Amino acid sequence: MRKNTRSPDVALVVVDDDPAVLDHARALFAHDIPFGVVGSQYSAVVPFMLGNNGHTVALVADVDDPDQLAGAIMTTERRLGPVRAVIRYASDLPAGMDGADGAFGAGASDDAGLRSTAPAA
């Protein structure tokens, strides 16, 4: 496993509600882009725990509980850097991402679309 590196742009991805968001989390993971992933069930986050690449914080929490979500944000920030976005729904996905399948947007030739994040809600 590689050592964690702090990043200026970290997203916390909630994998409970939207398949497009789960696809986005998989793309971030595959490109070794630092991010946090949180879900209310272990089954959603176990793949990120088992294949941990040193750039991912995987947590289980009740994302509808503000205190638990805040705890997930704090843990992610402690390990990776400031959380700039919380991505829960396809409408939260950064520009350049196809909300339908999580693929790169048209004309994207690298992971630039993965690195940009919308402001935290």
Phi, psi and omega in degrees: 000137179280156180288141175299140174237140179283141183232146178285341182233099180241137175249150170253118185256123179265116189261021183274326198253335192220123180301327179295326179289321176298318177299321178297316178300318178298320179293317176301315181299315182295331181264010179055037177269126182300131177196162173254146176231134181222142177212162181274352179230141180303322185302331181284329185255347181305318179302328179282334176283316184293322181259026188311128184258006181083357180243006187232132172254118182248124186226154173246127180201160172280101186288350175271354177265114183304324180292319179290321177295319177298321177297320178295320178295315181297318179296316179298316180295320179299323185270326190238334184131179185299133175279118182263346182205146169247120183250114181238327183236161180304327180292344178272350183297143179294158177301148180093358179251140176274111183299338183288319184227003178076009180283167177295147179290164180302134177085354179281127182251353179214202183267019182302320179296332179283330184278334180279140181225150178283159178300148179297144181282000000 
